[in-house]
Tab-separated table of C-alpha atoms in Angstrom:
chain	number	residue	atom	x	y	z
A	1	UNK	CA	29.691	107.498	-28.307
A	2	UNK	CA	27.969	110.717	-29.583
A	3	UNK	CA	27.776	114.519	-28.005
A	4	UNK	CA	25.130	116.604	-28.241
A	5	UNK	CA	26.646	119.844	-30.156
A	6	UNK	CA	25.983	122.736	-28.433
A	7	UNK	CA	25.602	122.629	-24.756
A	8	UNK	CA	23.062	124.410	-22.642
A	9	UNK	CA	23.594	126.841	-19.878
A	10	UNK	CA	22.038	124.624	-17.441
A	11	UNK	CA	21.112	120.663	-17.811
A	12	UNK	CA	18.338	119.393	-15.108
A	13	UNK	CA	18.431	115.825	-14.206
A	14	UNK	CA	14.815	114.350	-13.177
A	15	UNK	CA	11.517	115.517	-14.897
A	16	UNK	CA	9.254	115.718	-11.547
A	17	UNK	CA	7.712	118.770	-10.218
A	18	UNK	CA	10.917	120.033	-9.473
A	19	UNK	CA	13.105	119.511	-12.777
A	20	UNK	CA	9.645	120.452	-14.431
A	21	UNK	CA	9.169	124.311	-12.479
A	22	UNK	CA	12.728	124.952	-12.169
A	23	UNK	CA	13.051	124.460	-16.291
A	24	UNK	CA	10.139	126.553	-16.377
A	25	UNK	CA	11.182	129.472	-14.453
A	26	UNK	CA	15.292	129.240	-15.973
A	27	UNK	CA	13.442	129.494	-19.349
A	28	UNK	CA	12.073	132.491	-18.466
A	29	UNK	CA	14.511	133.783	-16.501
A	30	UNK	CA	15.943	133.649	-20.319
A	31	UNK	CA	18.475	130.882	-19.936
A	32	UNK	CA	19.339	127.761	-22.368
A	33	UNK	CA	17.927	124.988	-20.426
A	34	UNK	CA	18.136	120.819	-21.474
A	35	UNK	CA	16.082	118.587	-19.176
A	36	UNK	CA	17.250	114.992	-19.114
A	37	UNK	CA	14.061	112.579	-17.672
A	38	UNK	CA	14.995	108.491	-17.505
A	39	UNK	CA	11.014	107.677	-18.146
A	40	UNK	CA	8.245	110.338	-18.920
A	41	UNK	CA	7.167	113.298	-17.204
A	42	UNK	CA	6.229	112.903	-13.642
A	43	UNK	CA	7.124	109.336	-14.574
A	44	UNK	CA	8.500	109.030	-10.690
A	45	UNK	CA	7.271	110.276	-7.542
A	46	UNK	CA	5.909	113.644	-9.140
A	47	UNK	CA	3.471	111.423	-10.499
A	48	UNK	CA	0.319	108.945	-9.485
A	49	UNK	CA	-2.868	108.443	-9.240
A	50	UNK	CA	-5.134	111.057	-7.090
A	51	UNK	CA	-3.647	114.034	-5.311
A	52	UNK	CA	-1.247	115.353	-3.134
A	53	UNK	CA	-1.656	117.409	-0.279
A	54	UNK	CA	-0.388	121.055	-0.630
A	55	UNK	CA	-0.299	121.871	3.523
A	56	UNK	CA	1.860	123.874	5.697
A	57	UNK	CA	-0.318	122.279	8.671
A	58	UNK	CA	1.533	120.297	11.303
A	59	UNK	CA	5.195	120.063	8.759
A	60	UNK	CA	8.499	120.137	10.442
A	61	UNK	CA	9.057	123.512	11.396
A	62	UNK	CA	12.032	124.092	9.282
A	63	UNK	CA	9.815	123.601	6.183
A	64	UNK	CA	7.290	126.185	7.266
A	65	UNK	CA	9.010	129.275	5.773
A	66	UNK	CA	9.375	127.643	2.743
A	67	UNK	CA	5.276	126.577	2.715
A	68	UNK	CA	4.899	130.701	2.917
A	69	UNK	CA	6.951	130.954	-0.507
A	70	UNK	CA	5.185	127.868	-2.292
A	71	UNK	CA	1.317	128.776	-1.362
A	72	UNK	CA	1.136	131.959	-3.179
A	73	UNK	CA	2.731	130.576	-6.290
A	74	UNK	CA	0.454	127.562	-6.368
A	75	UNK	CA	-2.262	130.034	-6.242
A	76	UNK	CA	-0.573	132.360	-8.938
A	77	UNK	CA	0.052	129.489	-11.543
A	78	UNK	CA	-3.169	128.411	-10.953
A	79	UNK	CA	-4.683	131.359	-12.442
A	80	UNK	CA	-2.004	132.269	-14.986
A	81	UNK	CA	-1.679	129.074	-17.032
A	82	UNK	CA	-3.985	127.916	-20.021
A	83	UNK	CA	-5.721	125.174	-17.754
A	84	UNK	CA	-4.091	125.858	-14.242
A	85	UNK	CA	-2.184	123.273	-12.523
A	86	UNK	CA	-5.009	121.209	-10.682
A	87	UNK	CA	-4.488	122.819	-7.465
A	88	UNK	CA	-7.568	123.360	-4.857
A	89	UNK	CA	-7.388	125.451	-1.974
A	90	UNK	CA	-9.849	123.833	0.439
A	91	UNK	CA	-8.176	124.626	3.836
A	92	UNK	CA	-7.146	121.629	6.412
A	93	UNK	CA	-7.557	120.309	9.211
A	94	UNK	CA	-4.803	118.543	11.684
A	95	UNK	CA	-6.640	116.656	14.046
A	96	UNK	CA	-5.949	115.637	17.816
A	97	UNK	CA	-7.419	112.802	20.010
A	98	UNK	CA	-5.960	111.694	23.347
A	99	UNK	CA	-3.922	108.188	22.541
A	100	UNK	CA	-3.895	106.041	25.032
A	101	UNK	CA	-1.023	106.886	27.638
A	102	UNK	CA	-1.315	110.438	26.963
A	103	UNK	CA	-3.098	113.285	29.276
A	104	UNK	CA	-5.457	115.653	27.810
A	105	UNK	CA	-3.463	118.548	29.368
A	106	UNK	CA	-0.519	117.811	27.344
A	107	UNK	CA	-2.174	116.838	23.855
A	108	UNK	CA	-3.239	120.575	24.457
A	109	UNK	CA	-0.726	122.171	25.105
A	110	UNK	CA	0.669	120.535	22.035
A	111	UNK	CA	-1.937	121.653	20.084
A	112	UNK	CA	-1.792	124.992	21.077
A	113	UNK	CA	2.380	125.175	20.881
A	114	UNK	CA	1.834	124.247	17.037
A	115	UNK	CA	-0.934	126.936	16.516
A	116	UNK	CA	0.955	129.372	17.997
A	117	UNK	CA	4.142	128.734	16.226
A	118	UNK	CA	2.469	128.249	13.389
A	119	UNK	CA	1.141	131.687	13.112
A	120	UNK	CA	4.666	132.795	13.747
A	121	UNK	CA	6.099	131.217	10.691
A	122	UNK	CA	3.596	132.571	8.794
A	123	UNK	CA	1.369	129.982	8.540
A	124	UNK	CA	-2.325	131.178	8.788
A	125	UNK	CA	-3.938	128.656	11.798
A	126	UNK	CA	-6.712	128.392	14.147
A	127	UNK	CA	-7.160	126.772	17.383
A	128	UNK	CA	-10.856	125.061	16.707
A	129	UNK	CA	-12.808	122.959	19.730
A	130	UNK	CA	-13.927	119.634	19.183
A	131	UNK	CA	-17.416	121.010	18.054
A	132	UNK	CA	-15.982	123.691	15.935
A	133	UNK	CA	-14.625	120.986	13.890
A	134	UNK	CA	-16.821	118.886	13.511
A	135	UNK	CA	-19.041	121.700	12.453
A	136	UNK	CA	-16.599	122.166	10.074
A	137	UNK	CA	-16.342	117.682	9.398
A	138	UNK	CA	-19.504	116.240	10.646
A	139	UNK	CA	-18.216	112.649	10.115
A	140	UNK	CA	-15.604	112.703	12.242
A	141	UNK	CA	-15.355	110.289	14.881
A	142	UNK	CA	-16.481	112.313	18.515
A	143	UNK	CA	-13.027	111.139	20.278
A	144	UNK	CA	-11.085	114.051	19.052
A	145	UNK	CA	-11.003	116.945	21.204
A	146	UNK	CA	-9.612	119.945	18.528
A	147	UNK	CA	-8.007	120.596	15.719
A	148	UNK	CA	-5.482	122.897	13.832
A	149	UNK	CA	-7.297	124.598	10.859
A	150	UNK	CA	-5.087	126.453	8.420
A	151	UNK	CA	-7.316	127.959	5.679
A	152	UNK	CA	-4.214	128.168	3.011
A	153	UNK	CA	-3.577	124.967	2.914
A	154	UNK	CA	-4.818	122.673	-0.532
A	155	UNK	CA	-4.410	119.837	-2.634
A	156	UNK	CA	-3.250	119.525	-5.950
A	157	UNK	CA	-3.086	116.615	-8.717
A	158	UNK	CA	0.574	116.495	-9.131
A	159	UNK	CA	0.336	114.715	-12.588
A	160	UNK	CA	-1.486	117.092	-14.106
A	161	UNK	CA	0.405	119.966	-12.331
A	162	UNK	CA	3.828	118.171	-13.043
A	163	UNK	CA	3.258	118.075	-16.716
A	164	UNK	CA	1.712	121.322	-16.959
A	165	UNK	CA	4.782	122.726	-16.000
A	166	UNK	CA	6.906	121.010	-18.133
A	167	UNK	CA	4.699	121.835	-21.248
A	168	UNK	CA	5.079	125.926	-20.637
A	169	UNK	CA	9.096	125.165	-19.756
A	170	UNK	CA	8.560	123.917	-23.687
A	171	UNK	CA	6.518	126.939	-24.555
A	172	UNK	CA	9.181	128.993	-22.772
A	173	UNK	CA	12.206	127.356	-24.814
A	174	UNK	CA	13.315	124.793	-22.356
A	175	UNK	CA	14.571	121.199	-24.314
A	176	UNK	CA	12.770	118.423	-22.531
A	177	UNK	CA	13.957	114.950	-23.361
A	178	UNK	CA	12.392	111.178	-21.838
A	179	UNK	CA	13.609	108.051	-22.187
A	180	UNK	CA	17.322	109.457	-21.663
A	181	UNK	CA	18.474	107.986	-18.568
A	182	UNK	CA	21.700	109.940	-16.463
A	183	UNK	CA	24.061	107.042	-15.844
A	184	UNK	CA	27.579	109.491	-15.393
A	185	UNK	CA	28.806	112.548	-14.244
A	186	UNK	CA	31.698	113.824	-16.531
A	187	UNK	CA	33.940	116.545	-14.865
A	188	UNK	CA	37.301	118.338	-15.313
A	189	UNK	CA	38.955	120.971	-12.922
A	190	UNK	CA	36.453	120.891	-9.926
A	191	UNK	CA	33.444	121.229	-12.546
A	192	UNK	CA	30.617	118.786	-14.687
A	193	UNK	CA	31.067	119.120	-17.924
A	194	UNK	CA	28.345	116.798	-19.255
A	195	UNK	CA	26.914	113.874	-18.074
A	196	UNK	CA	26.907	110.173	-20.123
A	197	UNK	CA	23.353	108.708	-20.817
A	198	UNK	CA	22.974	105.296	-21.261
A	199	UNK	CA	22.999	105.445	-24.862
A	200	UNK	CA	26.356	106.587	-24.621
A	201	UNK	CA	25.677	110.137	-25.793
A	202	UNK	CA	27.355	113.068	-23.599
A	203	UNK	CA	25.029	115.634	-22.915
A	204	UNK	CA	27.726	118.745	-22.193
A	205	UNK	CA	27.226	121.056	-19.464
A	206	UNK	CA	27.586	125.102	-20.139
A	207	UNK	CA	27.028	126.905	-16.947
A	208	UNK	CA	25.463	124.505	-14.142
A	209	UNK	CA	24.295	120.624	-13.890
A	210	UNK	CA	21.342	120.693	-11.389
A	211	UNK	CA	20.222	117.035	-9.969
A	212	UNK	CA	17.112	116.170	-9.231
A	213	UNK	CA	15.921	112.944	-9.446
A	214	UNK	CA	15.055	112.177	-6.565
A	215	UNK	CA	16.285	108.846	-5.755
A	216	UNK	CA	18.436	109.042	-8.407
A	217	UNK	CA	20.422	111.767	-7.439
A	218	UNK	CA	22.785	109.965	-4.985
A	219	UNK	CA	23.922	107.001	-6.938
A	220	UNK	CA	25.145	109.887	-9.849
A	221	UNK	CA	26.720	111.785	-7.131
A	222	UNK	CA	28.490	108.810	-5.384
A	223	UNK	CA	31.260	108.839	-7.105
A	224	UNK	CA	32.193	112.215	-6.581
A	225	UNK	CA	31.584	112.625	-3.212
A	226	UNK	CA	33.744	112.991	-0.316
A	227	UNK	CA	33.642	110.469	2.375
A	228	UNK	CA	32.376	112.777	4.955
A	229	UNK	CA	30.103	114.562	2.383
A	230	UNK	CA	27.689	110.687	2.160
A	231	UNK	CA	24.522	111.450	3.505
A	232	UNK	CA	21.833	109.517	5.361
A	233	UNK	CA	18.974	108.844	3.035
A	234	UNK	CA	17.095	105.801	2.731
A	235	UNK	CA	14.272	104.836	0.166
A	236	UNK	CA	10.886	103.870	0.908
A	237	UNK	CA	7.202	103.406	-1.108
A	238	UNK	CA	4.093	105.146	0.421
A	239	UNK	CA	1.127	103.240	-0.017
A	240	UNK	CA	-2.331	105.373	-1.377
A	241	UNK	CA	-5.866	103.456	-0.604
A	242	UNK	CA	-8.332	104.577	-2.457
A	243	UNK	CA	-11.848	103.756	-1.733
A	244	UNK	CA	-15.359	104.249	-2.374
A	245	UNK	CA	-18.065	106.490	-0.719
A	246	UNK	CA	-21.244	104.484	-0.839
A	247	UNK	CA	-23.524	107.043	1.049
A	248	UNK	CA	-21.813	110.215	-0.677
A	249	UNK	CA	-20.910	111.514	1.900
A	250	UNK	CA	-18.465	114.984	1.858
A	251	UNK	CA	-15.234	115.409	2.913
A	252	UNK	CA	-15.072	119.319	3.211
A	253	UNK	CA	-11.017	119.989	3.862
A	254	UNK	CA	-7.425	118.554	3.576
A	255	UNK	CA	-7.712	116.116	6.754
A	256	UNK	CA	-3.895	115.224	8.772
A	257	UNK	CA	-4.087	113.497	12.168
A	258	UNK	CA	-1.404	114.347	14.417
A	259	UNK	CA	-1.036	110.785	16.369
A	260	UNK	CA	-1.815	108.547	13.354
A	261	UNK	CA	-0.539	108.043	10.182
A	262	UNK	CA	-3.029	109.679	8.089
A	263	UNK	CA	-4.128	111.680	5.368
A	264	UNK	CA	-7.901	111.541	3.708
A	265	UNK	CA	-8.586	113.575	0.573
A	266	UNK	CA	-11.830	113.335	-1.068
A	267	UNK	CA	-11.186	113.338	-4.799
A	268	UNK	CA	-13.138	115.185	-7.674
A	269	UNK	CA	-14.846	112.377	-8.483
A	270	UNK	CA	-15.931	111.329	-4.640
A	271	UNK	CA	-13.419	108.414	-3.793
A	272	UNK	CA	-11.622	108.803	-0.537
A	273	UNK	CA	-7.594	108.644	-1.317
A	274	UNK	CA	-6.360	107.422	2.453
A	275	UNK	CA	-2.611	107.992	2.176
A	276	UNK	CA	-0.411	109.759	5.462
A	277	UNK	CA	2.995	107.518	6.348
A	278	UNK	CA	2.414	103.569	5.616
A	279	UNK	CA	5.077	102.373	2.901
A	280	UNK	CA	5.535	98.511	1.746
A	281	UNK	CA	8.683	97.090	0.870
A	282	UNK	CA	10.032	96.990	-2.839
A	283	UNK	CA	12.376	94.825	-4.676
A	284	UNK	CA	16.155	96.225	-6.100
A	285	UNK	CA	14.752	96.916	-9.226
A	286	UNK	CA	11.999	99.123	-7.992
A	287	UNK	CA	8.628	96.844	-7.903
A	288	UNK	CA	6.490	97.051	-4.664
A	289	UNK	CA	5.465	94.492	-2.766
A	290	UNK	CA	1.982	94.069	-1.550
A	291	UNK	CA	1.597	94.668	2.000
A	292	UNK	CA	-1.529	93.281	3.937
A	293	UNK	CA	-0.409	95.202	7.491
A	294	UNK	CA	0.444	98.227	5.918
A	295	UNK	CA	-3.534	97.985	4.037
A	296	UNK	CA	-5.033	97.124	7.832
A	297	UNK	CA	-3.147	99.956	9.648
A	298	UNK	CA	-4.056	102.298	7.009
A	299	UNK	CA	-7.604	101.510	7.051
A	300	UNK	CA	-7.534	101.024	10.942
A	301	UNK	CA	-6.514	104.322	11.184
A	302	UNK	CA	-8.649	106.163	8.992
A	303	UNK	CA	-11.975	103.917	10.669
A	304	UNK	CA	-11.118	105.776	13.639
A	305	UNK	CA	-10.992	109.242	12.288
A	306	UNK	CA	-13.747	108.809	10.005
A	307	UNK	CA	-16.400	105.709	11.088
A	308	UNK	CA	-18.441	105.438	7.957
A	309	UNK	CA	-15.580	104.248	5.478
A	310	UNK	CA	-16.008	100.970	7.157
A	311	UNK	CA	-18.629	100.847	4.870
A	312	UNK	CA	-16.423	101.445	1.891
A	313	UNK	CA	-15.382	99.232	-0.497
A	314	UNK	CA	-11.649	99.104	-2.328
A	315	UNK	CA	-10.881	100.566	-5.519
A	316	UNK	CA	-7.429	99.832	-5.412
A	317	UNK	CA	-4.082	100.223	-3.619
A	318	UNK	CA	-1.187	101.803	-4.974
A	319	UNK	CA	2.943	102.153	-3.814
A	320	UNK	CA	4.471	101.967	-6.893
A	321	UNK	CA	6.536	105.145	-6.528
A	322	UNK	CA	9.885	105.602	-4.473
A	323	UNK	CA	10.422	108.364	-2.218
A	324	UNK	CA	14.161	109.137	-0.534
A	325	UNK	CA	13.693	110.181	2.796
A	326	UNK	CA	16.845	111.535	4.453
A	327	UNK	CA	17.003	110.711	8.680
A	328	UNK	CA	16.006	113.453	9.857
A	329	UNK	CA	12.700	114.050	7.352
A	330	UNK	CA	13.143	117.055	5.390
A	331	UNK	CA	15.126	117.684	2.079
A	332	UNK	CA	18.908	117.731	1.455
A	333	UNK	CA	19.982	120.775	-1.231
A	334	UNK	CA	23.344	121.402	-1.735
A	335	UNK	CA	26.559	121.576	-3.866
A	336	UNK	CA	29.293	118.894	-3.520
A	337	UNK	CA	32.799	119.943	-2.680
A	338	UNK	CA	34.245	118.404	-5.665
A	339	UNK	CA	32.099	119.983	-8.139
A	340	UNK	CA	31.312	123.332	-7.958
A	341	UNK	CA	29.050	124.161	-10.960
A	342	UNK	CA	26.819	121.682	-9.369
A	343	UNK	CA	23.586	121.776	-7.538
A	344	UNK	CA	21.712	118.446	-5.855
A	345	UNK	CA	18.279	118.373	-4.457
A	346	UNK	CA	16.362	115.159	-3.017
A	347	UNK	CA	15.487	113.673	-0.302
A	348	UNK	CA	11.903	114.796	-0.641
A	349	UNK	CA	10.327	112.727	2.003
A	350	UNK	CA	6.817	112.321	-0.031
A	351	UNK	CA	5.750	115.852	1.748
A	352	UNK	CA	8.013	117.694	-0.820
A	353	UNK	CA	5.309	118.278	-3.440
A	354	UNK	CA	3.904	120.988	-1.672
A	355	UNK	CA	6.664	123.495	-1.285
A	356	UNK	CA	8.383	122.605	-4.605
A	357	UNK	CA	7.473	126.099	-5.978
A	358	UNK	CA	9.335	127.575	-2.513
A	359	UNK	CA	12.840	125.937	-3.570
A	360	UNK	CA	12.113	126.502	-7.430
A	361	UNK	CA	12.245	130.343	-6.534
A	362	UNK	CA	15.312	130.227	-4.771
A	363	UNK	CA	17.434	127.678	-7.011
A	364	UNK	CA	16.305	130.071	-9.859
A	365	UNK	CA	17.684	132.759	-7.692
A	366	UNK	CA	20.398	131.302	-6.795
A	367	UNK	CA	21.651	129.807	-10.648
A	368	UNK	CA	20.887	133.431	-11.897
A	369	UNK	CA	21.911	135.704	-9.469
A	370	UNK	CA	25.308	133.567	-8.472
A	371	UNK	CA	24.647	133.164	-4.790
A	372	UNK	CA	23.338	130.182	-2.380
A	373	UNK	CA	20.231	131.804	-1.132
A	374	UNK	CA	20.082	131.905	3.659
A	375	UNK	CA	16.695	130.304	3.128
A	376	UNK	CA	18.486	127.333	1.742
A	377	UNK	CA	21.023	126.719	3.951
A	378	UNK	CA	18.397	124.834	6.700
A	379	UNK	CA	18.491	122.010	3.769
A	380	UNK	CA	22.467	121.716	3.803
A	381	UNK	CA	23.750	118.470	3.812
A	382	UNK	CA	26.654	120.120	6.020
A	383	UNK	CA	23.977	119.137	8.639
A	384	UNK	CA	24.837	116.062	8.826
A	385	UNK	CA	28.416	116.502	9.817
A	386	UNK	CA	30.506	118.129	13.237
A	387	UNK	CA	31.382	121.886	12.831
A	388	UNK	CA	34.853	122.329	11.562
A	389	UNK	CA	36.879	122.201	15.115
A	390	UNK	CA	39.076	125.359	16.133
């Protein structure tokens, strides 16, 4: 067994979007940072083929303040590094249709509920009519009767953007390392000290050990946790389509459906990336499994929103990268009990891309200044358990 010498203020366990701009911004915040990444950069769910959507439209409502933080900074990084990060503010559109069962009057009054609070949050949005959208989307289907229409909200190609960040974390003085895979938590006195690769090197801790992996996080935290401190989190694959666009047709915004599971993006190079909820099932060690249903209610829902990809042809299908998705859909960031130089984020839900900037600011914050930031506490994973009774 060997130890690396000298240890850095603060080690970072995953090298995704969020291990990647939290490096970044400790760097510059002048600290000693060591990021530890199993595979390469945005090797896991940070990474992919097309793009991810960068929206505040139609998210759970305890995300939205942290969509307010993220947008701006998307936009800022986009303009201050060599390159930007790939991101595209295009605007988007959440559409609505009347399912069958439902009644018009309460589809709009949904509508209008999530416009209005919306705009409350923060969050830029615009009640549009059915013909105001489809000025907006002439290929939509005519069954829809509105939309949402929030012009902040973008795509980016989280590749690019992931590695991007992790190349000025570098330029900033951040150690990045790949290929060294976390397999233990060492700790002494209520605090990590270093954690064990697989190699058997010990990577010592100085000031804090921040986790996030992703679905790696809560197999290294296992052991440490307290019974009542497990959380609910299960893992899953989301499936991307990707197909072509025969007649060239234009996709003009960020499209989200609010009664199917869909999202279309029309990438830089004109194929349609049909993503928005469908998942396949995967083996122990990780491989997907090809799913024909999951392909057919993908593609049955995004016929219906948009006719003329029936005409389309496959590129290809992709669902090689795990999400963790705790039970009730947003992220889980926290500190366990039993160590308390530790911080743990995950549970990203595959909509965590977009307001990883949002929680870089405040984990930064909070690792500098020395105190949990309120606008974290929403993510607790006290959630999850009774109050303390009186």
């Amino acid at each position: 067994m060997t130890t690396q010498a000298t240890a850095s203020e603060i080690v970072i366990v995953g090298g995704g979007i969020y291990g990647a701009s939290l490096a970044y911004e400790l760097a510059q915040a002048g600290k000693t940072v060591t990021l530890l990444e199993a595979d390469d950069i945005a090797g896991g769910a940070s990474g992919g083929p097309g793009e991810r959507g960068v929206r505040a439209n139609g998210r759970d409502l305890r995300e939205l303040p942290m969509a307010t933080v993220s947008f701006p900074l998307w936009a800022r990084y986009q303009e201050q590094f060599e390159g930007g990060v790939g991101y595209r503010r295009i605007g988007g559109l959440h559409l609505f249709n009347v399912p069958h069962g439902a009644h018009e009057h309460e589809v709009r009054g949904t509508m209008e509920a999530m416009a209005m609070t919306q705009n409350a949050l923060g969050v830029p949005s615009q009640l549009l009519s059915r013909d105001e959208t489809r000025e907006r989307e002439p290929e939509l289907s005519g069954d829809l009767i509105g939309s949402i229409y929030c012009p902040n909200d973008g795509v980016c190609d989280h590749t690019f953007a992931t590695r991007a960040f992790a190349e000025q974390a570098r330029k900033a003085g951040a150690t990045l390392r790949t290929g060294t895979r976390v397999t233990e938590i060492l700790h002494d006195k209520g605090r990590a000290t270093g954690v064990r690769l697989a190699s058997g090197e010990v990577v010592p801790v100085g000031e804090k050990l921040v986790l996030l992996a992703n679905k790696g996080v809560l197999p290294l935290l296992k052991p440490v946790l307290q019974p009542q401190e497990i959380m609910p989190v299960i893992s899953l694959m989301p499936q991307m389509m990707f197909v072509t666009n025969p007649h060239g047709k234009n996709i003009n915004h960020l499209l989200g459906h609010a009664h199917r599971k869909l999202s279309v993006k029309q990438i830089q190079d004109g194929t349609l990336m049909l993503s928005g909820g469908q998942s396949v099932a995967y083996t122990p060690e990780g491989r997907w499994k090809g799913s024909l249903s999951s392909i057919a209610l993908g593609l049955t829902d995004a016929i219906a929103t948009l006719p003329f990809i029936d005409e389309s042809s496959f590129l290809k299908v992709d669902a090689s990268r795990v999400e963790s998705c705790a039970v009730d859909g947003i992220p889980i960031v926290d500190t366990p009990a039993a160590l308390h130089n530790t911080i743990y984020g995950f549970a990203w839900t595959g909509h965590g891309f977009a307001i990883a900037l949002g929680f870089t600011k405040y984990l930064t914050d909070w690792i500098v200044g020395g105190e949990k930031p309120r606008a974290l506490e929403v993510f607790s994973g006290k959630r999850f358990r009774a109050p303390p009774s009186n």
